[in-house]
Amino acid sequence: PREVIHVQLRCGPLPPLDRTGSFPGVRAVTVTLESVLADLGTAVTQFVPRLVGAAVVILVALLVAILLRRLTARLLGAMGLDELFERTGASNTLWHLGYDGGPSRLLGQVLFAGTILTGLAGALSVLGIASLEQTIDGLVNLSGRALVALVILIAGVMGAGWLSELVAREAAAAGLRGSRVFQRVTFATILTVSGLVAASQLGLETSILVLFAIVIFATIGLVAAVALGGGLVNLSANIAAGSYVREGINLGDHISVGDAEGTVEEIGHAAIVVRSEDGFLYRIPNRTLLEGIVRKRAG
């Protein structure tokens, strides 16, 4: 015969219903969910306008950055900055650093990055993210310093190129040999000073660099003084005599000095150039004109 086992389950009495007709636990969960949804809705309502504002700020910053990059590249290119870098050889430095574009394009890229970082800082400020905002502010400050340092370097390169060409031209006109050496030394000196100023703008310690530069330039000056001492004495004598020569000789005068005779075509700082009737050019130092006998055709 089969045995039948009866199991009797005993349940306690159900909790009483509250005034709304529901159990207290269900009511608590419902209240919690409603509170969470309300807070979420409030957060979304407050965040969406900020998000839209941040997007607008970034979009405006992007448009301004693109415009500044193009205008800067075109303006500096029209000013001849790229050509100056090519003539002075400064573009080779950028090429060795891994950048094959011109300085105009480089400055435009820096302006682009700085404007974008400024836009990001503004967007984070709109969103109210304080931690990231401080980081972006630091990057914006650094990019601003980098931009100023780059402008100083570019201005230094432009000034160095102009002054080095002027020194080379005047040295050649004065009859001094090694005008290319003077040009390169002038360019390197001005560029070094510009680099030190730019480094200090970035907050770098430049005292050691300044001391190192002083030692290098002092050595170069000493070597140049020893190597060119005799030539500089003769050059200074010719330059000093030039002021007296120009008082009595003008362009177009027909003069005769020793075996040279012809028409004066050029009056330089250290010498004059005379063209003879058969087309030969004679370069006569000013000191020779001052100390020798000069025959000048009246007229």
Short mmCIF file of C-alpha atoms in Angstrom, two decimals, residues 7-163:
data_model
loop_
_atom_site.label_atom_id
_atom_site.label_comp_id
_atom_site.label_asym_id
_atom_site.label_seq_id
_atom_site.Cartn_x
_atom_site.Cartn_y
_atom_site.Cartn_z
CA VAL A 7 2.62 18.49 4.15
CA GLN A 8 0.91 21.34 5.79
CA LEU A 9 2.26 24.83 5.08
CA ARG A 10 1.61 27.40 7.62
CA CYS A 11 1.80 31.06 6.59
CA GLY A 12 1.68 33.90 8.95
CA PRO A 13 -0.86 36.61 8.60
CA LEU A 14 -0.33 39.15 5.76
CA PRO A 15 0.80 42.65 6.74
CA PRO A 16 -1.95 45.15 6.89
CA LEU A 17 -2.50 47.49 3.97
CA ASP A 18 -1.76 51.20 4.29
CA ARG A 19 -4.19 53.98 3.48
CA THR A 20 -3.41 53.81 -0.27
CA GLY A 21 -4.33 50.15 -0.39
CA SER A 22 -0.78 48.84 -0.99
CA PHE A 23 1.82 47.14 1.08
CA PRO A 24 4.41 49.37 2.88
CA GLY A 25 7.46 47.76 1.15
CA VAL A 26 6.06 48.28 -2.31
CA ARG A 27 5.23 51.84 -1.44
CA ALA A 28 8.81 52.53 -0.28
CA VAL A 29 10.28 51.14 -3.50
CA THR A 30 7.88 53.21 -5.56
CA VAL A 31 8.80 56.38 -3.70
CA THR A 32 12.51 55.65 -4.17
CA LEU A 33 12.12 55.07 -7.91
CA GLU A 34 10.07 58.21 -8.29
CA SER A 35 12.73 60.21 -6.45
CA VAL A 36 15.52 58.76 -8.61
CA LEU A 37 13.62 59.49 -11.82
CA ALA A 38 12.87 63.02 -10.67
CA ASP A 39 16.52 63.68 -9.83
CA LEU A 40 17.58 62.18 -13.17
CA GLY A 41 15.12 64.34 -15.03
CA THR A 42 16.34 67.43 -13.20
CA ALA A 43 19.97 66.57 -13.98
CA VAL A 44 19.19 65.97 -17.64
CA THR A 45 17.21 69.19 -17.82
CA GLN A 46 20.11 71.15 -16.36
CA PHE A 47 22.87 69.32 -18.28
CA VAL A 48 21.42 69.40 -21.78
CA PRO A 49 21.53 73.22 -22.10
CA ARG A 50 25.09 73.20 -20.77
CA LEU A 51 26.03 70.49 -23.25
CA VAL A 52 24.53 72.47 -26.11
CA GLY A 53 26.35 75.61 -24.94
CA ALA A 54 29.65 73.74 -24.71
CA ALA A 55 29.15 72.35 -28.22
CA VAL A 56 28.49 75.85 -29.54
CA VAL A 57 31.64 77.17 -27.83
CA ILE A 58 33.76 74.39 -29.34
CA LEU A 59 32.25 74.93 -32.79
CA VAL A 60 32.93 78.67 -32.68
CA ALA A 61 36.48 78.05 -31.43
CA LEU A 62 37.06 75.59 -34.28
CA LEU A 63 35.87 78.06 -36.91
CA VAL A 64 37.98 80.87 -35.43
CA ALA A 65 41.02 78.56 -35.23
CA ILE A 66 40.72 77.56 -38.90
CA LEU A 67 40.32 81.20 -39.93
CA LEU A 68 43.32 82.33 -37.88
CA ARG A 69 45.48 79.53 -39.23
CA ARG A 70 44.76 80.43 -42.85
CA LEU A 71 45.07 84.18 -42.37
CA THR A 72 48.32 83.85 -40.42
CA ALA A 73 49.91 81.56 -43.01
CA ARG A 74 48.91 83.83 -45.89
CA LEU A 75 49.92 87.06 -44.15
CA LEU A 76 53.34 85.83 -43.06
CA GLY A 77 53.88 84.20 -46.44
CA ALA A 78 53.10 87.51 -48.15
CA MET A 79 55.57 89.25 -45.82
CA GLY A 80 58.30 86.93 -47.13
CA LEU A 81 58.94 85.02 -43.91
CA ASP A 82 59.36 81.67 -45.69
CA GLU A 83 61.77 83.17 -48.22
CA LEU A 84 63.81 84.73 -45.42
CA PHE A 85 64.07 81.36 -43.67
CA GLU A 86 65.24 79.81 -46.94
CA ARG A 87 67.90 82.46 -47.53
CA THR A 88 69.29 82.30 -44.01
CA GLY A 89 69.17 78.51 -43.78
CA ALA A 90 66.83 78.52 -40.78
CA SER A 91 64.40 76.25 -42.63
CA ASN A 92 66.99 73.47 -42.41
CA THR A 93 66.66 73.60 -38.62
CA LEU A 94 62.92 72.97 -38.86
CA TRP A 95 63.58 70.15 -41.30
CA HIS A 96 66.03 68.48 -38.91
CA LEU A 97 63.41 68.77 -36.16
CA GLY A 98 61.00 66.78 -38.33
CA TYR A 99 58.86 69.64 -39.63
CA ASP A 100 58.86 70.06 -43.41
CA GLY A 101 56.51 73.07 -43.55
CA GLY A 102 57.45 76.72 -43.53
CA PRO A 103 57.48 79.03 -40.51
CA SER A 104 54.25 80.69 -41.65
CA ARG A 105 52.44 77.38 -41.55
CA LEU A 106 54.03 76.49 -38.20
CA LEU A 107 52.86 79.71 -36.58
CA GLY A 108 49.40 79.12 -38.02
CA GLN A 109 49.32 75.64 -36.50
CA VAL A 110 50.34 77.01 -33.10
CA LEU A 111 47.56 79.61 -33.26
CA PHE A 112 45.14 76.86 -34.25
CA ALA A 113 46.11 74.69 -31.27
CA GLY A 114 45.97 77.62 -28.85
CA THR A 115 42.52 78.64 -30.04
CA ILE A 116 41.21 75.08 -29.75
CA LEU A 117 42.57 74.77 -26.21
CA THR A 118 40.94 78.07 -25.30
CA GLY A 119 37.65 76.79 -26.71
CA LEU A 120 37.95 73.57 -24.70
CA ALA A 121 38.57 75.58 -21.54
CA GLY A 122 35.46 77.64 -22.24
CA ALA A 123 33.40 74.51 -22.95
CA LEU A 124 34.49 72.85 -19.70
CA SER A 125 33.68 76.05 -17.85
CA VAL A 126 30.17 75.94 -19.31
CA LEU A 127 29.84 72.29 -18.29
CA GLY A 128 31.09 73.08 -14.78
CA ILE A 129 33.83 70.41 -14.72
CA ALA A 130 36.30 72.10 -12.39
CA SER A 131 39.10 69.51 -12.39
CA LEU A 132 39.44 69.31 -16.16
CA GLU A 133 38.96 73.05 -16.42
CA GLN A 134 42.06 73.68 -14.31
CA THR A 135 44.09 71.30 -16.48
CA ILE A 136 42.96 72.96 -19.69
CA ASP A 137 43.67 76.40 -18.20
CA GLY A 138 47.23 75.26 -17.55
CA LEU A 139 47.55 74.03 -21.13
CA VAL A 140 46.14 77.31 -22.45
CA ASN A 141 48.67 79.24 -20.36
CA LEU A 142 51.48 77.06 -21.65
CA SER A 143 50.32 77.39 -25.25
CA GLY A 144 50.18 81.16 -24.85
CA ARG A 145 53.76 81.22 -23.62
CA ALA A 146 54.80 78.91 -26.44
CA LEU A 147 53.13 81.21 -28.96
CA VAL A 148 54.94 84.25 -27.57
CA ALA A 149 58.23 82.32 -27.58
CA LEU A 150 57.64 81.29 -31.20
CA VAL A 151 56.90 84.88 -32.19
CA ILE A 152 60.12 85.97 -30.47
CA LEU A 153 62.07 83.32 -32.36
CA ILE A 154 60.52 84.28 -35.70
CA ALA A 155 61.20 87.96 -35.05
CA GLY A 156 64.75 87.06 -34.05
CA VAL A 157 65.26 85.06 -37.24
CA MET A 158 63.90 87.92 -39.35
CA GLY A 159 66.12 90.45 -37.58
CA ALA A 160 69.11 88.12 -37.75
CA GLY A 161 68.58 87.55 -41.46
CA TRP A 162 68.29 91.25 -42.21
CA LEU A 163 71.27 92.27 -40.07
#
